[in-house]
Amino acid sequence: GVFAYVLNYYRTGKLHCPADVCGPLFEEELAFWGIDETDVEPCCWMTYRQHRDAEEALDIFEAPDLLTGEPPPDGDDDDLAAKRLGIEDVGATAEGKGGRWRRLQPRVWALFEDPYSSRAARFIAFASLFFILVSITTFCLETHEAFNTIINKTEQVINGTETVLQYEIETDPALTYVEGVCVVWFTFEFLVRVVFSPNKLEFIKNLLNIIDFVAILPFYLEVGLSGLSSKAAKDVLGFLRVVRFVRILRIFKLTRHFVGLRVLGHTLRASTNEFLLLIIFLALGVLIFATMIYYAERVGAQPNDPSASEHTQFKNIPIGFWWAVVTMTTLGYGDMYPRTWSGMLVGALCALAGVLTIAMPVPVIVNNFGMYYSLAMAKQKLPRKRKKHIPPAPQASSPTFCKTDLNMACNSTQGDICLGKDNQLMEHNRSSGRTPL
């Protein structure tokens, strides 16, 4: 079936790709016939490169235990698991303290990093998930009125009789104790992962680890400064209470346990260009329609009102930016709306343009999510192989014996005669029963 496309290339000089053939198989066929992949027609280039994009995406989900939930098999796959965790000398038999550390480090690292490496790792993963949910719940309950008490701290000014009213909100101590227990667990988990990490630099650069550290630090600073009564200490405490919102970022730690969240993250990363395109479209529409609504609403203004402040709410173009954003995203808060027939016409055009503008880049993002999700599910359902098949070394009579020399393949569209190494390839092709045209 693939040879029909090769034959058509020799006849017409145009190389097309079959849509129902695996990409690597077509690549191997092109390499066998000595055809350069750059001869692929533009209409088929994306189809030809589709399998390469899939292979790059599969590299992201290369950790099968995180997806399948299966315990790692015994035997030869221990070295593979060690390489996946970043430790290649897991099987070292060195004696002494160094040997014990080499044996202990990968086990502890897998215990806290790979939730499906063992039953103990699953227990730790469930414990971490439990503390994350408790911490987020505590963070939300701290803002509820039932857990906040208003304390009157009214003080009289020393240099006069004036009384200054001062109130302070005090959170229920029970929530503080619960948060303290969660922070102790997060601190223990973070320190263990730091100590047993095989690559300290990569660990520090990881965004999730930075979020862990930033979410843990304010709690200890609050505890250390709570006993101080100086004004500077109170200002720092006020700042730390504002920084508490960082704790909500712990929800991103769930990406280690749920495949769907990882797929969403990789989709957003792969769709950066589409998001930028969406922002550019939206910014152009906002600028155009804000200008149009400003001049459209000034139609029919009273002569004694040159600024049209009484006639319309669109007193200037920057105010119209907010209306254009709300209208193009189809929110329609109703705080600003056109009052003239010309303004209503502009508003209708703005709403229609917003629907079309937002809808254009969305299918690309949806396709990216579908691709990543299907690859993740394929990784999850693909049975693990005990021993990977390794093909034997190519023999002299094999058509792949000179595959490394195919980078000097000739262009058949120009009718040139292949010389040198390509003649060797033709001899091997004849010996294997396949004669290229």
Coordinates of C-alpha atoms in Angstrom, one line a residue:
G1 CA 0.0 0.0 0.0
V2 CA 2.8 2.4 0.8
F3 CA 4.6 1.6 -2.5
A4 CA 1.8 3.1 -4.5
Y5 CA 2.8 6.5 -3.1
V6 CA 6.4 5.9 -3.8
L7 CA 5.6 4.9 -7.4
N8 CA 3.4 8.0 -7.8
Y9 CA 6.4 10.1 -6.6
Y10 CA 8.6 8.6 -9.3
R11 CA 5.9 9.2 -11.9
T12 CA 4.8 12.8 -11.1
G13 CA 7.6 14.1 -8.8
K14 CA 5.0 14.8 -6.0
L15 CA 5.2 12.9 -2.7
H16 CA 2.0 12.5 -0.8
C17 CA 1.4 10.7 2.5
P18 CA -1.2 8.0 3.3
A19 CA -3.5 8.9 6.1
D20 CA -4.2 5.3 7.2
V21 CA -0.5 4.2 7.6
C22 CA 1.5 4.6 10.7
G23 CA 4.0 7.5 10.4
P24 CA 7.2 5.6 11.4
L25 CA 6.4 2.9 8.9
F26 CA 6.1 5.5 6.1
E27 CA 9.4 7.1 7.3
E28 CA 11.1 3.7 7.1
E29 CA 9.8 3.2 3.6
L30 CA 11.1 6.6 2.5
A31 CA 14.5 5.7 4.0
F32 CA 14.5 2.4 2.1
W33 CA 13.9 4.0 -1.2
G34 CA 16.3 6.8 -0.5
I35 CA 13.7 9.6 -0.7
D36 CA 14.2 12.8 1.2
E37 CA 11.4 13.7 3.5
T38 CA 11.5 17.3 2.5
D39 CA 10.0 16.3 -0.8
V40 CA 6.7 15.7 1.0
E41 CA 4.0 18.0 -0.4
P42 CA 2.8 20.9 1.8
C43 CA -0.7 19.5 1.9
C44 CA 0.6 16.3 3.5
W45 CA 3.4 17.8 5.7
M46 CA 1.3 18.1 8.8
T47 CA 0.0 14.5 8.4
Y48 CA 3.6 13.3 7.9
R49 CA 4.8 15.1 11.1
Q50 CA 1.8 14.1 13.2
H51 CA 3.4 10.9 14.5
R52 CA 6.5 12.9 15.6
D53 CA 4.3 15.3 17.6
A54 CA 2.7 12.3 19.2
E55 CA 6.1 10.8 20.1
E56 CA 7.1 14.1 21.7
A57 CA 3.9 14.1 23.7
L58 CA 4.4 10.5 24.8
D59 CA 7.7 11.4 26.3
I60 CA 5.8 13.6 28.8
F61 CA 3.8 10.6 29.9
E62 CA 6.8 8.2 29.9
A63 CA 6.3 7.4 33.6
P64 CA 4.0 4.4 33.2
D65 CA 3.5 3.7 36.9
L66 CA 2.0 7.1 37.5
L67 CA -0.7 6.3 35.0
T68 CA -1.3 2.6 35.2
G69 CA -1.3 2.2 38.9
E70 CA 0.5 -1.1 38.6
P71 CA 3.4 -2.0 40.8
P72 CA 6.7 -2.2 39.1
P73 CA 7.6 -5.7 37.9
D74 CA 10.5 -7.6 39.3
G75 CA 13.7 -8.4 37.5
D76 CA 15.3 -6.4 34.7
D77 CA 12.8 -3.5 34.9
D78 CA 14.3 -2.3 38.2
D79 CA 17.1 -0.5 36.2
L80 CA 14.5 1.1 34.0
A81 CA 12.5 2.3 37.0
A82 CA 15.7 3.7 38.5
K83 CA 16.5 5.6 35.3
R84 CA 13.0 7.0 35.3
L85 CA 13.4 8.2 38.8
G86 CA 16.7 9.8 37.9
I87 CA 19.0 7.3 39.7
E88 CA 21.0 4.9 37.4
D89 CA 23.2 3.2 40.0
V90 CA 20.4 1.7 42.1
G91 CA 22.0 -1.7 41.8
A92 CA 25.3 -0.7 43.2
T93 CA 26.9 -3.3 45.4
A94 CA 29.4 -1.0 47.0
E95 CA 29.9 -1.6 50.7
G96 CA 29.9 0.8 53.6
K97 CA 28.0 4.0 54.1
G98 CA 28.0 5.0 50.5
G99 CA 26.5 1.6 49.4
R100 CA 23.7 1.9 52.0
W101 CA 22.9 5.4 50.8
R102 CA 22.7 4.2 47.2
R103 CA 20.3 1.5 48.2
L104 CA 18.2 3.7 50.5
Q105 CA 18.0 6.9 48.3
P106 CA 16.0 5.5 45.4
R107 CA 13.6 3.6 47.7
V108 CA 12.8 6.7 49.8
W109 CA 12.6 8.9 46.7
A110 CA 10.2 6.5 45.0
L111 CA 8.2 6.4 48.2
F112 CA 7.4 10.1 48.2
E113 CA 7.6 10.8 44.4
D114 CA 6.0 7.7 42.7
P115 CA 2.6 7.0 44.4
Y116 CA 2.3 3.6 42.7
S117 CA 5.8 2.2 43.4
S118 CA 4.6 0.3 46.5
R119 CA 1.8 0.0 49.0
A120 CA 3.6 2.3 51.4
A121 CA 4.0 4.9 48.6
R122 CA 0.2 4.7 48.0
F123 CA -0.4 5.3 51.7
I124 CA 1.8 8.3 51.7
A125 CA 0.1 9.6 48.6
F126 CA -3.3 9.3 50.2
A127 CA -2.0 11.0 53.4
S128 CA -0.6 13.9 51.3
L129 CA -3.9 14.2 49.4
F130 CA -5.8 14.2 52.7
F131 CA -3.7 17.0 54.2
I132 CA -4.0 19.0 51.0
L133 CA -7.8 18.9 51.1
V134 CA -7.8 19.7 54.8
S135 CA -5.5 22.6 54.4
I136 CA -7.6 24.1 51.5
T137 CA -10.8 23.5 53.5
T138 CA -9.3 25.3 56.5
F139 CA -8.2 28.2 54.3
C140 CA -11.8 28.6 53.1
L141 CA -13.3 28.3 56.5
E142 CA -11.0 31.0 57.9
T143 CA -13.0 33.6 55.9
H144 CA -16.4 32.5 57.3
E145 CA -18.1 34.8 59.9
A146 CA -18.7 31.8 62.2
F147 CA -15.0 31.3 62.7
N148 CA -14.0 35.0 63.0
T149 CA -14.4 37.0 66.3
I150 CA -14.3 40.8 66.3
I151 CA -12.3 42.1 69.2
N152 CA -12.7 45.7 70.4
K153 CA -9.2 47.2 71.0
T154 CA -10.3 50.8 71.5
E155 CA -7.5 52.9 73.0
Q156 CA -7.5 56.5 74.3
V157 CA -5.0 58.9 72.9
I158 CA -2.5 59.9 75.5
N159 CA -2.2 63.6 74.5
G160 CA -5.9 64.3 74.6
T161 CA -9.3 63.0 75.4
E162 CA -10.1 61.7 71.9
T163 CA -10.9 58.0 71.7
V164 CA -9.8 56.0 68.6
L165 CA -11.9 53.0 67.7
Q166 CA -9.8 50.0 66.8
Y167 CA -11.2 46.6 65.9
E168 CA -9.3 43.4 65.1
I169 CA -10.6 40.1 63.7
E170 CA -9.3 37.0 65.5
T171 CA -9.6 33.6 63.8
D172 CA -10.8 30.6 65.7
P173 CA -7.7 28.9 67.3
A174 CA -9.0 25.4 66.3
L175 CA -8.4 26.3 62.6
T176 CA -4.9 27.5 63.4
Y177 CA -4.1 24.2 65.1
V178 CA -5.4 22.2 62.2
E179 CA -3.4 24.3 59.8
G180 CA -0.3 23.8 62.0
V181 CA -0.7 20.0 61.8
C182 CA -1.0 20.2 58.0
V183 CA 2.1 22.4 57.7
V184 CA 4.1 20.0 59.9
W185 CA 3.2 17.2 57.4
F186 CA 4.1 19.4 54.4
T187 CA 7.4 20.4 56.0
F188 CA 8.3 16.8 56.7
E189 CA 7.4 15.7 53.2
F190 CA 9.3 18.6 51.6
L191 CA 12.5 18.0 53.7
V192 CA 12.5 14.3 52.9
R193 CA 12.1 15.0 49.2
V194 CA 14.9 17.5 49.3
V195 CA 17.3 15.2 51.1
F196 CA 16.6 12.2 48.9
S197 CA 16.3 14.0 45.6
P198 CA 18.7 12.6 43.0
N199 CA 19.1 16.0 41.4
K200 CA 18.9 18.9 43.8
L201 CA 19.1 21.6 41.1
E202 CA 16.2 20.2 39.1
F203 CA 14.2 19.8 42.3
I204 CA 14.7 23.4 43.2
K205 CA 13.7 24.6 39.7
N206 CA 10.4 22.6 39.8
L207 CA 7.5 24.9 40.0
L208 CA 5.5 22.6 42.3
N209 CA 8.3 22.5 44.8
I210 CA 8.6 26.3 44.8
I211 CA 4.9 26.5 45.5
D212 CA 5.4 24.0 48.4
F213 CA 8.1 26.2 50.0
V214 CA 6.3 29.5 49.5
A215 CA 3.1 28.0 51.0
I216 CA 4.9 26.6 54.1
L217 CA 7.1 29.6 54.9
P218 CA 4.5 32.2 55.9
F219 CA 3.1 30.0 58.7
Y220 CA 6.4 29.8 60.5
L221 CA 6.9 33.5 60.1
E222 CA 3.5 34.2 61.6
V223 CA 4.2 31.9 64.6
G224 CA 7.6 33.6 65.1
L225 CA 6.3 37.2 65.0
S226 CA 3.0 36.6 66.8
G227 CA 4.6 37.2 70.2
L228 CA 6.2 40.6 69.2
S229 CA 4.3 43.8 69.9
S230 CA 6.4 46.3 67.8
K231 CA 4.8 48.2 64.9
A232 CA 7.2 46.6 62.4
A233 CA 6.2 43.1 63.5
K234 CA 2.5 44.0 63.2
D235 CA 3.1 45.3 59.7
V236 CA 4.9 42.1 58.7
L237 CA 2.1 40.0 60.2
G238 CA -0.5 42.0 58.2
F239 CA 1.5 41.4 55.0
L240 CA 1.8 37.7 55.8
R241 CA -2.0 37.4 56.3
V242 CA -2.4 38.8 52.8
V243 CA 0.1 36.3 51.4
R244 CA -2.0 33.5 52.9
F245 CA -3.7 33.1 49.5
V246 CA -0.6 31.3 48.3
R247 CA -1.8 28.3 50.3
I248 CA -4.6 27.8 47.7
L249 CA -1.9 26.9 45.2
R250 CA -1.3 23.6 47.0
I251 CA -4.2 22.3 44.9
F252 CA -1.7 22.0 42.0
K253 CA 0.1 19.3 43.9
L254 CA -2.8 17.1 42.9
T255 CA -1.3 16.9 39.4
R256 CA 1.0 14.1 40.7
H257 CA -2.1 11.9 41.5
F258 CA -4.6 12.8 38.7
V259 CA -3.8 12.2 35.1
G260 CA -6.5 14.7 33.9
L261 CA -4.8 17.6 35.7
R262 CA -1.5 16.7 34.0
V263 CA -3.2 16.5 30.7
L264 CA -4.7 20.0 31.3
G265 CA -1.4 21.5 32.2
H266 CA 0.4 20.1 29.1
T267 CA -2.5 21.3 26.9
L268 CA -2.3 24.8 28.2
R269 CA 1.5 24.7 27.7
A270 CA 1.2 23.4 24.1
S271 CA -1.6 25.9 23.3
T272 CA 0.4 29.0 24.2
N273 CA 0.4 30.3 20.6
E274 CA -3.4 29.9 20.4
F275 CA -3.9 31.7 23.7
L276 CA -1.7 34.6 22.4
L277 CA -3.7 34.7 19.2
L278 CA -6.9 34.8 21.2
I279 CA -5.6 37.7 23.3
I280 CA -4.5 39.6 20.1
F281 CA -7.9 39.1 18.5
L282 CA -9.7 40.3 21.7
A283 CA -7.4 43.3 22.1
L284 CA -8.0 44.4 18.5
G285 CA -11.8 44.0 18.9
V286 CA -11.8 45.9 22.1
L287 CA -9.9 48.8 20.6
I288 CA -12.1 49.0 17.5
F289 CA -15.5 48.7 19.2
A290 CA -14.6 51.0 22.1
T291 CA -13.7 53.7 19.6
M292 CA -16.9 53.0 17.6
I293 CA -19.2 53.1 20.6
Y294 CA -17.7 56.4 21.8
Y295 CA -18.5 58.2 18.6
A296 CA -21.8 56.4 18.0
E297 CA -23.1 57.4 21.4
R298 CA -22.2 61.0 20.8
V299 CA -24.8 61.2 18.0
G300 CA -27.8 63.2 19.2
A301 CA -26.0 64.9 22.1
Q302 CA -27.4 68.2 23.3
P303 CA -25.7 71.4 22.2
N304 CA -25.4 72.6 25.8
D305 CA -23.6 69.3 26.8
P306 CA -20.4 69.2 24.7
S307 CA -18.9 66.3 26.8
A308 CA -22.1 64.3 26.4
S309 CA -21.9 63.4 30.1
E310 CA -25.7 63.6 30.5
H311 CA -26.4 61.9 27.2
T312 CA -24.4 58.7 27.6
Q313 CA -22.2 56.7 29.9
F314 CA -19.4 56.4 27.4
K315 CA -17.6 59.7 28.2
N316 CA -14.3 58.6 26.7
I317 CA -12.7 55.7 24.9
P318 CA -10.8 54.1 27.8
I319 CA -14.2 53.7 29.6
G320 CA -15.4 51.9 26.5
F321 CA -12.7 49.3 26.9
W322 CA -14.5 47.7 29.8
W323 CA -17.8 47.6 27.9
A324 CA -16.1 46.1 24.9
V325 CA -14.5 43.3 26.9
V326 CA -17.7 42.5 28.7
T327 CA -19.7 42.5 25.5
M328 CA -17.2 40.5 23.4
T329 CA -17.0 37.8 26.0
T330 CA -20.8 37.7 26.2
L331 CA -21.0 38.4 29.9
G332 CA -23.2 41.5 29.7
Y333 CA -23.1 42.9 33.2
G334 CA -25.4 45.8 32.3
D335 CA -23.5 48.4 34.1
M336 CA -22.9 50.2 30.8
Y337 CA -25.1 50.0 27.8
P338 CA -25.7 52.1 24.6
R339 CA -28.8 54.3 24.6
T340 CA -28.9 55.5 20.9
W341 CA -29.8 53.5 17.9
S342 CA -26.3 53.9 16.5
G343 CA -24.8 52.7 19.7
M344 CA -27.1 49.6 19.8
L345 CA -26.0 48.7 16.3
V346 CA -22.3 48.9 17.4
G347 CA -23.2 46.8 20.4
A348 CA -24.8 44.1 18.3
L349 CA -21.8 44.0 16.0
C350 CA -19.5 43.8 19.0
A351 CA -21.3 40.8 20.5
L352 CA -21.3 39.0 17.1
A353 CA -17.6 39.7 16.6
G354 CA -16.8 38.5 20.1
V355 CA -18.5 35.2 19.5
L356 CA -16.6 34.6 16.3
T357 CA -13.3 35.8 17.7
I358 CA -13.3 33.6 20.7
A359 CA -14.6 30.6 18.8
M360 CA -11.8 30.5 16.2
P361 CA -8.8 29.4 18.4
V362 CA -10.8 27.2 20.6
P363 CA -11.0 24.1 18.3
V364 CA -7.1 24.0 18.2
I365 CA -7.0 24.0 22.0
V366 CA -9.7 21.2 22.2
N367 CA -7.7 19.1 19.6
N368 CA -4.6 19.5 21.7
F369 CA -6.4 18.3 24.8
G370 CA -7.9 15.4 22.9
M371 CA -4.5 14.3 21.7
Y372 CA -2.9 14.5 25.1
Y373 CA -5.7 12.7 26.8
S374 CA -5.8 9.9 24.2
L375 CA -2.1 9.4 24.6
A376 CA -2.3 9.4 28.4
M377 CA -5.1 6.8 28.2
A378 CA -3.1 4.8 25.8
K379 CA -0.2 4.8 28.2
Q380 CA -2.5 3.8 31.0
K381 CA -4.0 0.9 29.2
L382 CA -0.9 -0.3 27.4
P383 CA 0.3 -3.5 29.1
R384 CA 3.9 -3.3 30.4
K385 CA 6.4 -5.5 28.6
R386 CA 8.7 -7.7 30.7
K387 CA 11.4 -7.7 28.0
K388 CA 11.5 -5.3 25.1
H389 CA 12.2 -6.9 21.7
I390 CA 15.6 -5.8 20.4
P391 CA 16.0 -6.4 16.6
P392 CA 19.2 -8.2 15.6
A393 CA 22.1 -6.3 14.0
P394 CA 21.6 -5.7 10.3
Q395 CA 23.4 -8.2 8.1
A396 CA 25.1 -7.4 4.8
S397 CA 22.1 -8.7 2.9
S398 CA 19.6 -6.5 4.9
P399 CA 18.1 -3.5 3.2
T400 CA 18.7 -1.5 6.3
F401 CA 22.4 -2.2 6.3
C402 CA 23.2 1.1 4.6
K403 CA 20.5 3.1 6.3
T404 CA 23.0 5.4 7.9
D405 CA 24.2 6.4 4.5
L406 CA 20.8 7.5 3.3
N407 CA 21.5 11.1 4.2
M408 CA 23.0 11.5 0.7
A409 CA 19.9 10.3 -1.1
C410 CA 19.4 11.7 -4.6
N411 CA 16.5 13.7 -5.7
S412 CA 14.7 11.7 -8.3
T413 CA 12.7 14.6 -9.7
Q414 CA 15.8 15.9 -11.3
G415 CA 16.6 12.7 -13.1
D416 CA 20.1 12.5 -11.6
I417 CA 22.0 9.2 -11.5
C418 CA 22.8 7.9 -8.0
L419 CA 26.5 7.3 -7.5
G420 CA 28.8 6.1 -4.8
K421 CA 27.0 4.9 -1.7
D422 CA 23.6 4.8 -3.3
N423 CA 24.9 2.1 -5.7
Q424 CA 25.7 0.0 -2.7
L425 CA 22.1 0.5 -1.5
M426 CA 20.7 -0.7 -4.9
E427 CA 22.9 -3.8 -4.8
H428 CA 21.5 -4.7 -1.3
N429 CA 18.0 -4.0 -2.5
R430 CA 18.4 -6.4 -5.4
S431 CA 19.8 -9.1 -3.1
S432 CA 16.7 -8.7 -0.8
G433 CA 14.3 -9.1 -3.7
R434 CA 13.2 -5.4 -3.9
T435 CA 14.4 -3.4 -6.9
P436 CA 13.8 0.4 -6.7
L437 CA 12.9 2.2 -9.9

